[in-house]
Amino acid sequence: MRNHTIFVLIFFLFWRNTDALSNHTFPSFFKFGVATAAYQVEGAWNEDGKGENIWDRLVHNTSIVINHDTGDVACDSYHKYKEDVQLLTQLGVNFYRFSISWSRILPTGYPDQINKAGVEYYKNLINELKANNIEPFVTIYHWDLPQPLQEIGGWLNETLVDIFAEYAKTLFTLFGDDVKYWMTFNEPRQICYEGYGLGWKAPAMKLLGIGPYRCAHVLIKSHAKAYHIYQDNFKEKQGGKVGIVVDTDWYEPATNNPLDREAAERTLQFRWGWYAHPLVHGNYPKIMIQRVAMRSKLEGFEGSRLPAFTPEEVNYIKGSYDFLGLNQYASSLVKFKPESEIGIPSYENDMGTLTFRDPSWERGASDWLYVVPWGIGKVLKWIKKNYNSPEIIITENGYSDYDGALQDDKRINYIQGYLSSILEAIYEDGVKVTGYTAWSLMDNFEWYSGYREKFGLFQVDFQSKNRTRTAKKSANFYRNVIHSRKLNNVGKS
Ligand code: NOJ
């Protein structure tokens, strides 16, 4: 067992430590990092043999993205990765979470051709990180499917399970000596619900009520297969961990009415449980199985729109994680919604809840981003209680504004508030949180919002050819937290 794991185990045997909490000090095993994703920062979309992916296709052929922005150049990290690592060393982070662009390694999506230049790029990045004592945390899939795989139906096609597993295996083989933290999928709910339901993200399919469930089914099986490949062929030699990154709001019942409380719980299960429940408990949450079957029947379907796992699949999927990544930014209030009329089959109607925000909550620039620091603590406690107290890494948390100003006090308050709530969850409730990741290292391509919403600790000048990076006040703040391993001024700002 590696030292880190031993530390964590011992700590959580004796976690009630009020001194450390009142000093706002992070446990010694706790790691700090920042994150980005390939399509959002790399640019070089068609350089050195990279193949086309679904985001390249979407930005070049539709007007879904604000201002027709594209990730063609983005932050130009493909050419400026050394500078990025310098920014990381300025922050003093323990790790850097980045994603690998599938089409840069396997231009066709399949392992028949391996793009040497792509491999070299990630080898160089990883070496540069290691030379600076920064651990690489790698997301295998952050939304950029090779276009040829979309041509065969993308995540609706079950053969993607084997194809994804081949890709993951290629990465374990190429980079596994140096990478000890792997995340199979980033935010599968956004991939499936927004990509195959609402049509807001690539491949922009509008298949509400059908597409998201089929996509999720394929993703979960793909995840499990990659996990087992690692366990069976790499774990012993490479000694790393494999997890997944699931996002959720905290859902607070709008009133004490039992129907609203049930509705809030149901929303958490439809969102977090949809992906985490199979991995931890072997199947979709019971309430989801029941409700989708019930609505499907009313709508006239023969069977449930929610696909079913076979008993063998349940066994195979159950336990397929070493840690769970949590992306947590915002919270919502929830009310029970009376059963809706039979209309278009939809995930929303299947859930049967009404979510909204408290107008008094402070907001970020993104329309979904409400500043609710206590929400993250509640999510963490809820996961501990309902999901076998897993190791949790906060794989994303951050604040957006429009101006990208260097004096970003609101971002500082946000991070400070959320970190403080995380500390409380660790010391008061014994939640096994072992790391925190700020989104994002720098301003970047924010999907359908283009370059309008800015999350960076470093500002990027997208007008300059050089994509000049400049530290914001929050970079300095985060550096001090990491350096002191402590939250200063809690409650003052
Ligand atoms: C979720 C995604 O993982 C990331 O790509 C995105 O930019 C941030 N959160 C902010 O929306």
PDB file of C-alpha atoms in Angstrom, residues 85-349:
ATOM      1  CA  VAL A  85       3.820  24.485 -16.096  1.00  0.00           C
ATOM      2  CA  GLN A  86       5.546  27.676 -14.996  1.00  0.00           C
ATOM      3  CA  LEU A  87       2.162  29.049 -13.921  1.00  0.00           C
ATOM      4  CA  LEU A  88       1.542  25.836 -12.010  1.00  0.00           C
ATOM      5  CA  THR A  89       4.846  26.156 -10.191  1.00  0.00           C
ATOM      6  CA  GLN A  90       3.990  29.753  -9.333  1.00  0.00           C
ATOM      7  CA  LEU A  91       0.836  28.446  -7.668  1.00  0.00           C
ATOM      8  CA  GLY A  92       2.737  25.647  -5.965  1.00  0.00           C
ATOM      9  CA  VAL A  93       0.053  23.052  -6.773  1.00  0.00           C
ATOM     10  CA  ASN A  94       0.592  19.391  -5.953  1.00  0.00           C
ATOM     11  CA  PHE A  95      -1.126  18.198  -9.114  1.00  0.00           C
ATOM     12  CA  TYR A  96      -2.414  19.317 -12.501  1.00  0.00           C
ATOM     13  CA  ARG A  97      -5.624  17.788 -13.804  1.00  0.00           C
ATOM     14  CA  PHE A  98      -5.704  17.876 -17.608  1.00  0.00           C
ATOM     15  CA  SER A  99      -7.365  15.747 -20.248  1.00  0.00           C
ATOM     16  CA  ILE A 100      -5.947  13.882 -23.193  1.00  0.00           C
ATOM     17  CA  SER A 101      -7.397  14.599 -26.603  1.00  0.00           C
ATOM     18  CA  TRP A 102      -8.373  11.189 -27.988  1.00  0.00           C
ATOM     19  CA  SER A 103      -7.977  12.367 -31.610  1.00  0.00           C
ATOM     20  CA  ARG A 104      -4.492  13.670 -30.940  1.00  0.00           C
ATOM     21  CA  ILE A 105      -3.372  10.192 -29.892  1.00  0.00           C
ATOM     22  CA  LEU A 106      -5.632   8.084 -32.138  1.00  0.00           C
ATOM     23  CA  PRO A 107      -6.699  10.292 -35.076  1.00  0.00           C
ATOM     24  CA  THR A 108      -9.324   7.819 -36.265  1.00  0.00           C
ATOM     25  CA  GLY A 109     -10.494   6.927 -32.766  1.00  0.00           C
ATOM     26  CA  TYR A 110      -9.219   3.368 -33.204  1.00  0.00           C
ATOM     27  CA  PRO A 111      -5.789   2.102 -32.185  1.00  0.00           C
ATOM     28  CA  ASP A 112      -4.834   1.244 -35.757  1.00  0.00           C
ATOM     29  CA  GLN A 113      -2.867   4.471 -36.035  1.00  0.00           C
ATOM     30  CA  ILE A 114      -1.021   6.051 -33.145  1.00  0.00           C
ATOM     31  CA  ASN A 115      -0.029   9.645 -33.744  1.00  0.00           C
ATOM     32  CA  LYS A 116       3.572   9.949 -32.598  1.00  0.00           C
ATOM     33  CA  ALA A 117       3.483  13.733 -32.352  1.00  0.00           C
ATOM     34  CA  GLY A 118       0.448  13.551 -30.061  1.00  0.00           C
ATOM     35  CA  VAL A 119       2.127  11.000 -27.824  1.00  0.00           C
ATOM     36  CA  GLU A 120       5.216  13.154 -27.683  1.00  0.00           C
ATOM     37  CA  TYR A 121       3.199  16.216 -26.698  1.00  0.00           C
ATOM     38  CA  TYR A 122       1.698  14.509 -23.648  1.00  0.00           C
ATOM     39  CA  LYS A 123       5.023  12.849 -22.760  1.00  0.00           C
ATOM     40  CA  ASN A 124       6.654  16.268 -22.809  1.00  0.00           C
ATOM     41  CA  LEU A 125       3.909  17.795 -20.697  1.00  0.00           C
ATOM     42  CA  ILE A 126       4.094  14.964 -18.161  1.00  0.00           C
ATOM     43  CA  ASN A 127       7.894  15.148 -18.004  1.00  0.00           C
ATOM     44  CA  GLU A 128       7.772  18.886 -17.516  1.00  0.00           C
ATOM     45  CA  LEU A 129       5.258  18.438 -14.690  1.00  0.00           C
ATOM     46  CA  LYS A 130       7.322  15.768 -13.006  1.00  0.00           C
ATOM     47  CA  ALA A 131      10.490  17.819 -13.332  1.00  0.00           C
ATOM     48  CA  ASN A 132       8.643  20.479 -11.351  1.00  0.00           C
ATOM     49  CA  ASN A 133       7.295  18.061  -8.768  1.00  0.00           C
ATOM     50  CA  ILE A 134       3.706  18.291  -9.969  1.00  0.00           C
ATOM     51  CA  GLU A 135       1.663  15.105 -10.259  1.00  0.00           C
ATOM     52  CA  PRO A 136      -0.278  14.547 -13.477  1.00  0.00           C
ATOM     53  CA  PHE A 137      -3.981  13.729 -12.900  1.00  0.00           C
ATOM     54  CA  VAL A 138      -5.352  12.616 -16.237  1.00  0.00           C
ATOM     55  CA  THR A 139      -8.906  12.720 -17.535  1.00  0.00           C
ATOM     56  CA  ILE A 140      -9.221  10.161 -20.299  1.00  0.00           C
ATOM     57  CA  TYR A 141     -12.374  11.654 -21.837  1.00  0.00           C
ATOM     58  CA  HIS A 142     -13.397  15.287 -21.467  1.00  0.00           C
ATOM     59  CA  TRP A 143     -16.100  15.489 -24.144  1.00  0.00           C
ATOM     60  CA  ASP A 144     -14.081  15.402 -27.381  1.00  0.00           C
ATOM     61  CA  LEU A 145     -15.013  12.182 -29.188  1.00  0.00           C
ATOM     62  CA  PRO A 146     -13.147  11.510 -32.457  1.00  0.00           C
ATOM     63  CA  GLN A 147     -15.544  12.394 -35.276  1.00  0.00           C
ATOM     64  CA  PRO A 148     -15.264   8.967 -36.986  1.00  0.00           C
ATOM     65  CA  LEU A 149     -16.748   7.411 -33.844  1.00  0.00           C
ATOM     66  CA  GLN A 150     -19.649   9.839 -33.995  1.00  0.00           C
ATOM     67  CA  GLU A 151     -20.296   8.648 -37.523  1.00  0.00           C
ATOM     68  CA  ILE A 152     -21.173   5.232 -36.074  1.00  0.00           C
ATOM     69  CA  GLY A 153     -23.543   6.753 -33.504  1.00  0.00           C
ATOM     70  CA  GLY A 154     -21.157   7.953 -30.803  1.00  0.00           C
ATOM     71  CA  TRP A 155     -22.097   7.032 -27.249  1.00  0.00           C
ATOM     72  CA  LEU A 156     -25.372   5.522 -28.409  1.00  0.00           C
ATOM     73  CA  ASN A 157     -23.452   2.671 -30.017  1.00  0.00           C
ATOM     74  CA  GLU A 158     -22.566  -0.176 -27.638  1.00  0.00           C
ATOM     75  CA  THR A 159     -19.403  -1.000 -29.565  1.00  0.00           C
ATOM     76  CA  LEU A 160     -17.961   2.184 -28.078  1.00  0.00           C
ATOM     77  CA  VAL A 161     -17.470   0.171 -24.883  1.00  0.00           C
ATOM     78  CA  ASP A 162     -14.700  -1.856 -26.503  1.00  0.00           C
ATOM     79  CA  ILE A 163     -13.369   1.052 -28.504  1.00  0.00           C
ATOM     80  CA  PHE A 164     -13.101   3.274 -25.423  1.00  0.00           C
ATOM     81  CA  ALA A 165     -11.445   0.431 -23.509  1.00  0.00           C
ATOM     82  CA  GLU A 166      -8.833   0.111 -26.268  1.00  0.00           C
ATOM     83  CA  TYR A 167      -8.167   3.829 -26.077  1.00  0.00           C
ATOM     84  CA  ALA A 168      -7.852   3.722 -22.283  1.00  0.00           C
ATOM     85  CA  LYS A 169      -5.504   0.754 -22.551  1.00  0.00           C
ATOM     86  CA  THR A 170      -3.379   2.654 -25.035  1.00  0.00           C
ATOM     87  CA  LEU A 171      -3.060   5.501 -22.525  1.00  0.00           C
ATOM     88  CA  PHE A 172      -2.245   3.194 -19.597  1.00  0.00           C
ATOM     89  CA  THR A 173       0.458   1.593 -21.734  1.00  0.00           C
ATOM     90  CA  LEU A 174       1.920   4.854 -22.990  1.00  0.00           C
ATOM     91  CA  PHE A 175       1.733   6.988 -19.864  1.00  0.00           C
ATOM     92  CA  GLY A 176       0.934   4.723 -16.918  1.00  0.00           C
ATOM     93  CA  ASP A 177       4.484   4.623 -15.562  1.00  0.00           C
ATOM     94  CA  ASP A 178       4.136   8.310 -14.788  1.00  0.00           C
ATOM     95  CA  VAL A 179       0.408   8.821 -14.245  1.00  0.00           C
ATOM     96  CA  LYS A 180      -1.051   7.510 -10.992  1.00  0.00           C
ATOM     97  CA  TYR A 181      -4.487   9.153 -11.086  1.00  0.00           C
ATOM     98  CA  TRP A 182      -6.806   8.385 -13.958  1.00  0.00           C
ATOM     99  CA  MET A 183     -10.346   9.646 -14.454  1.00  0.00           C
ATOM    100  CA  THR A 184     -12.270   7.823 -17.158  1.00  0.00           C
ATOM    101  CA  PHE A 185     -15.070  10.326 -17.853  1.00  0.00           C
ATOM    102  CA  ASN A 186     -15.589  13.943 -16.952  1.00  0.00           C
ATOM    103  CA  GLU A 187     -19.187  14.804 -16.054  1.00  0.00           C
ATOM    104  CA  PRO A 188     -20.970  11.972 -17.850  1.00  0.00           C
ATOM    105  CA  ARG A 189     -24.287  13.653 -17.175  1.00  0.00           C
ATOM    106  CA  GLN A 190     -23.314  16.620 -19.342  1.00  0.00           C
ATOM    107  CA  ILE A 191     -22.035  14.290 -22.057  1.00  0.00           C
ATOM    108  CA  CYS A 192     -25.329  12.415 -22.165  1.00  0.00           C
ATOM    109  CA  TYR A 193     -28.000  14.881 -21.067  1.00  0.00           C
ATOM    110  CA  GLU A 194     -26.662  17.948 -22.850  1.00  0.00           C
ATOM    111  CA  GLY A 195     -25.013  16.074 -25.751  1.00  0.00           C
ATOM    112  CA  TYR A 196     -27.768  13.544 -26.510  1.00  0.00           C
ATOM    113  CA  GLY A 197     -30.808  15.099 -24.792  1.00  0.00           C
ATOM    114  CA  LEU A 198     -30.925  18.890 -24.875  1.00  0.00           C
ATOM    115  CA  GLY A 199     -28.567  19.264 -27.824  1.00  0.00           C
ATOM    116  CA  TRP A 200     -26.481  21.986 -26.173  1.00  0.00           C
ATOM    117  CA  LYS A 201     -23.156  20.240 -26.403  1.00  0.00           C
ATOM    118  CA  ALA A 202     -21.518  18.126 -29.095  1.00  0.00           C
ATOM    119  CA  PRO A 203     -22.836  16.097 -30.833  1.00  0.00           C
ATOM    120  CA  ALA A 204     -25.914  18.310 -30.209  1.00  0.00           C
ATOM    121  CA  MET A 205     -28.548  15.601 -30.497  1.00  0.00           C
ATOM    122  CA  LYS A 206     -32.035  16.291 -29.230  1.00  0.00           C
ATOM    123  CA  LEU A 207     -33.253  12.914 -28.033  1.00  0.00           C
ATOM    124  CA  LEU A 208     -34.799  13.843 -24.700  1.00  0.00           C
ATOM    125  CA  GLY A 209     -36.018  10.892 -22.715  1.00  0.00           C
ATOM    126  CA  ILE A 210     -34.200   8.302 -24.839  1.00  0.00           C
ATOM    127  CA  GLY A 211     -30.703   9.458 -25.839  1.00  0.00           C
ATOM    128  CA  PRO A 212     -29.382  10.391 -22.387  1.00  0.00           C
ATOM    129  CA  TYR A 213     -30.200   6.981 -20.867  1.00  0.00           C
ATOM    130  CA  ARG A 214     -28.701   4.998 -23.720  1.00  0.00           C
ATOM    131  CA  CYS A 215     -25.595   7.143 -23.749  1.00  0.00           C
ATOM    132  CA  ALA A 216     -25.193   6.768 -19.972  1.00  0.00           C
ATOM    133  CA  HIS A 217     -25.550   3.003 -20.210  1.00  0.00           C
ATOM    134  CA  VAL A 218     -22.699   2.822 -22.708  1.00  0.00           C
ATOM    135  CA  LEU A 219     -20.537   5.223 -20.674  1.00  0.00           C
ATOM    136  CA  ILE A 220     -20.955   3.271 -17.465  1.00  0.00           C
ATOM    137  CA  LYS A 221     -20.016   0.011 -19.160  1.00  0.00           C
ATOM    138  CA  SER A 222     -17.073   1.722 -20.858  1.00  0.00           C
ATOM    139  CA  HIS A 223     -15.895   3.054 -17.533  1.00  0.00           C
ATOM    140  CA  ALA A 224     -16.128  -0.366 -15.900  1.00  0.00           C
ATOM    141  CA  LYS A 225     -14.236  -2.037 -18.720  1.00  0.00           C
ATOM    142  CA  ALA A 226     -11.416   0.516 -18.551  1.00  0.00           C
ATOM    143  CA  TYR A 227     -11.312   0.098 -14.765  1.00  0.00           C
ATOM    144  CA  HIS A 228     -10.983  -3.689 -15.040  1.00  0.00           C
ATOM    145  CA  ILE A 229      -8.342  -3.472 -17.750  1.00  0.00           C
ATOM    146  CA  TYR A 230      -6.296  -1.340 -15.408  1.00  0.00           C
ATOM    147  CA  GLN A 231      -6.890  -3.681 -12.458  1.00  0.00           C
ATOM    148  CA  ASP A 232      -5.999  -6.782 -14.410  1.00  0.00           C
ATOM    149  CA  ASN A 233      -3.059  -5.594 -16.446  1.00  0.00           C
ATOM    150  CA  PHE A 234      -1.560  -2.451 -14.979  1.00  0.00           C
ATOM    151  CA  LYS A 235      -2.410  -1.955 -11.334  1.00  0.00           C
ATOM    152  CA  GLU A 236       0.208  -4.249  -9.888  1.00  0.00           C
ATOM    153  CA  LYS A 237       3.047  -2.777 -11.881  1.00  0.00           C
ATOM    154  CA  GLN A 238       1.957   0.854 -12.047  1.00  0.00           C
ATOM    155  CA  GLY A 239       0.176   1.205  -8.695  1.00  0.00           C
ATOM    156  CA  GLY A 240      -2.229   3.962  -9.752  1.00  0.00           C
ATOM    157  CA  LYS A 241      -5.891   4.637  -9.091  1.00  0.00           C
ATOM    158  CA  VAL A 242      -8.837   4.857 -11.478  1.00  0.00           C
ATOM    159  CA  GLY A 243     -11.975   6.873 -10.820  1.00  0.00           C
ATOM    160  CA  ILE A 244     -14.673   8.843 -12.586  1.00  0.00           C
ATOM    161  CA  VAL A 245     -15.745  12.491 -12.265  1.00  0.00           C
ATOM    162  CA  VAL A 246     -19.429  13.108 -11.540  1.00  0.00           C
ATOM    163  CA  ASP A 247     -20.962  16.557 -11.118  1.00  0.00           C
ATOM    164  CA  THR A 248     -23.857  17.588  -8.971  1.00  0.00           C
ATOM    165  CA  ASP A 249     -25.494  20.584  -7.375  1.00  0.00           C
ATOM    166  CA  TRP A 250     -26.649  20.281  -3.802  1.00  0.00           C
ATOM    167  CA  TYR A 251     -30.454  19.957  -3.899  1.00  0.00           C
ATOM    168  CA  GLU A 252     -32.089  21.454  -0.843  1.00  0.00           C
ATOM    169  CA  PRO A 253     -35.786  20.794  -0.165  1.00  0.00           C
ATOM    170  CA  ALA A 254     -37.628  24.085  -0.649  1.00  0.00           C
ATOM    171  CA  THR A 255     -39.816  23.371   2.391  1.00  0.00           C
ATOM    172  CA  ASN A 256     -40.041  20.810   5.150  1.00  0.00           C
ATOM    173  CA  ASN A 257     -42.945  19.124   3.444  1.00  0.00           C
ATOM    174  CA  PRO A 258     -42.057  15.399   3.106  1.00  0.00           C
ATOM    175  CA  LEU A 259     -42.956  15.545  -0.589  1.00  0.00           C
ATOM    176  CA  ASP A 260     -40.376  18.271  -1.160  1.00  0.00           C
ATOM    177  CA  ARG A 261     -37.795  16.379   0.862  1.00  0.00           C
ATOM    178  CA  GLU A 262     -38.390  13.267  -1.186  1.00  0.00           C
ATOM    179  CA  ALA A 263     -38.180  15.350  -4.360  1.00  0.00           C
ATOM    180  CA  ALA A 264     -34.781  16.737  -3.330  1.00  0.00           C
ATOM    181  CA  GLU A 265     -33.455  13.251  -2.603  1.00  0.00           C
ATOM    182  CA  ARG A 266     -34.840  12.027  -5.922  1.00  0.00           C
ATOM    183  CA  THR A 267     -33.094  14.834  -7.797  1.00  0.00           C
ATOM    184  CA  LEU A 268     -29.758  13.917  -6.192  1.00  0.00           C
ATOM    185  CA  GLN A 269     -30.274  10.304  -7.218  1.00  0.00           C
ATOM    186  CA  PHE A 270     -31.218  11.231 -10.790  1.00  0.00           C
ATOM    187  CA  ARG A 271     -28.141  13.402 -11.038  1.00  0.00           C
ATOM    188  CA  TRP A 272     -25.310  11.955  -8.931  1.00  0.00           C
ATOM    189  CA  GLY A 273     -26.829   8.505  -8.444  1.00  0.00           C
ATOM    190  CA  TRP A 274     -27.396   7.940 -12.159  1.00  0.00           C
ATOM    191  CA  TYR A 275     -23.628   7.359 -12.515  1.00  0.00           C
ATOM    192  CA  ALA A 276     -22.313   6.775  -9.007  1.00  0.00           C
ATOM    193  CA  HIS A 277     -24.980   4.309  -7.914  1.00  0.00           C
ATOM    194  CA  PRO A 278     -24.044   1.642 -10.495  1.00  0.00           C
ATOM    195  CA  LEU A 279     -20.366   1.973  -9.594  1.00  0.00           C
ATOM    196  CA  VAL A 280     -20.916   1.799  -5.845  1.00  0.00           C
ATOM    197  CA  HIS A 281     -24.040  -0.350  -5.534  1.00  0.00           C
ATOM    198  CA  GLY A 282     -24.124  -2.147  -8.897  1.00  0.00           C
ATOM    199  CA  ASN A 283     -27.242  -0.645 -10.506  1.00  0.00           C
ATOM    200  CA  TYR A 284     -29.168   2.574 -11.123  1.00  0.00           C
ATOM    201  CA  PRO A 285     -30.903   4.062  -8.070  1.00  0.00           C
ATOM    202  CA  LYS A 286     -34.127   2.192  -7.319  1.00  0.00           C
ATOM    203  CA  ILE A 287     -36.210   5.336  -7.581  1.00  0.00           C
ATOM    204  CA  MET A 288     -34.847   5.974 -11.071  1.00  0.00           C
ATOM    205  CA  ILE A 289     -35.592   2.422 -12.209  1.00  0.00           C
ATOM    206  CA  GLN A 290     -39.130   2.721 -10.827  1.00  0.00           C
ATOM    207  CA  ARG A 291     -39.952   6.149 -12.172  1.00  0.00           C
ATOM    208  CA  VAL A 292     -38.597   5.703 -15.689  1.00  0.00           C
ATOM    209  CA  ALA A 293     -40.428   2.363 -15.950  1.00  0.00           C
ATOM    210  CA  MET A 294     -43.650   3.914 -14.654  1.00  0.00           C
ATOM    211  CA  ARG A 295     -43.523   6.898 -17.036  1.00  0.00           C
ATOM    212  CA  SER A 296     -42.478   4.723 -19.998  1.00  0.00           C
ATOM    213  CA  LYS A 297     -45.498   2.520 -19.426  1.00  0.00           C
ATOM    214  CA  LEU A 298     -47.871   5.483 -19.244  1.00  0.00           C
ATOM    215  CA  GLU A 299     -46.368   6.807 -22.456  1.00  0.00           C
ATOM    216  CA  GLY A 300     -47.072   3.528 -24.252  1.00  0.00           C
ATOM    217  CA  PHE A 301     -43.589   2.030 -24.419  1.00  0.00           C
ATOM    218  CA  GLU A 302     -43.260  -1.749 -24.231  1.00  0.00           C
ATOM    219  CA  GLY A 303     -40.417  -1.649 -21.730  1.00  0.00           C
ATOM    220  CA  SER A 304     -38.594   1.018 -19.749  1.00  0.00           C
ATOM    221  CA  ARG A 305     -36.692   3.725 -21.597  1.00  0.00           C
ATOM    222  CA  LEU A 306     -33.969   3.150 -18.991  1.00  0.00           C
ATOM    223  CA  PRO A 307     -31.864   0.216 -20.229  1.00  0.00           C
ATOM    224  CA  ALA A 308     -31.232  -2.603 -17.753  1.00  0.00           C
ATOM    225  CA  PHE A 309     -27.933  -4.145 -16.725  1.00  0.00           C
ATOM    226  CA  THR A 310     -27.699  -7.942 -16.750  1.00  0.00           C
ATOM    227  CA  PRO A 311     -26.756  -9.575 -13.413  1.00  0.00           C
ATOM    228  CA  GLU A 312     -23.235 -10.193 -14.800  1.00  0.00           C
ATOM    229  CA  GLU A 313     -22.935  -6.531 -15.715  1.00  0.00           C
ATOM    230  CA  VAL A 314     -24.090  -5.495 -12.254  1.00  0.00           C
ATOM    231  CA  ASN A 315     -21.290  -7.576 -10.713  1.00  0.00           C
ATOM    232  CA  TYR A 316     -18.749  -6.249 -13.151  1.00  0.00           C
ATOM    233  CA  ILE A 317     -19.662  -2.593 -12.615  1.00  0.00           C
ATOM    234  CA  LYS A 318     -20.086  -2.745  -8.845  1.00  0.00           C
ATOM    235  CA  GLY A 319     -16.950  -1.531  -7.107  1.00  0.00           C
ATOM    236  CA  SER A 320     -15.266  -0.274 -10.283  1.00  0.00           C
ATOM    237  CA  TYR A 321     -13.653   2.797  -8.705  1.00  0.00           C
ATOM    238  CA  ASP A 322     -10.734   3.597  -6.462  1.00  0.00           C
ATOM    239  CA  PHE A 323     -11.991   7.123  -5.789  1.00  0.00           C
ATOM    240  CA  LEU A 324     -14.875   9.307  -6.897  1.00  0.00           C
ATOM    241  CA  GLY A 325     -14.237  12.709  -8.417  1.00  0.00           C
ATOM    242  CA  LEU A 326     -16.769  15.389  -7.577  1.00  0.00           C
ATOM    243  CA  ASN A 327     -17.318  18.540  -9.617  1.00  0.00           C
ATOM    244  CA  GLN A 328     -19.330  20.864  -7.399  1.00  0.00           C
ATOM    245  CA  TYR A 329     -20.168  24.491  -8.090  1.00  0.00           C
ATOM    246  CA  ALA A 330     -23.750  25.380  -7.180  1.00  0.00           C
ATOM    247  CA  SER A 331     -26.976  24.469  -5.373  1.00  0.00           C
ATOM    248  CA  SER A 332     -30.688  24.469  -6.110  1.00  0.00           C
ATOM    249  CA  LEU A 333     -33.959  24.354  -4.211  1.00  0.00           C
ATOM    250  CA  VAL A 334     -36.388  21.578  -4.984  1.00  0.00           C
ATOM    251  CA  LYS A 335     -40.149  21.216  -4.863  1.00  0.00           C
ATOM    252  CA  PHE A 336     -42.290  18.225  -5.588  1.00  0.00           C
ATOM    253  CA  LYS A 337     -44.000  18.487  -8.976  1.00  0.00           C
ATOM    254  CA  PRO A 338     -47.398  16.844  -9.436  1.00  0.00           C
ATOM    255  CA  GLU A 339     -47.198  14.081 -12.052  1.00  0.00           C
ATOM    256  CA  SER A 340     -47.117  15.805 -15.429  1.00  0.00           C
ATOM    257  CA  GLU A 341     -49.423  15.045 -18.321  1.00  0.00           C
ATOM    258  CA  ILE A 342     -48.231  12.416 -20.725  1.00  0.00           C
ATOM    259  CA  GLY A 343     -46.347  14.402 -23.296  1.00  0.00           C
ATOM    260  CA  ILE A 344     -42.892  14.067 -24.740  1.00  0.00           C
ATOM    261  CA  PRO A 345     -40.855  11.502 -22.796  1.00  0.00           C
ATOM    262  CA  SER A 346     -38.181  13.362 -20.893  1.00  0.00           C
ATOM    263  CA  TYR A 347     -35.590  12.998 -18.174  1.00  0.00           C
ATOM    264  CA  GLU A 348     -37.156  16.007 -16.420  1.00  0.00           C
ATOM    265  CA  ASN A 349     -40.603  14.414 -16.290  1.00  0.00           C
TER     266      ASN A 349
END
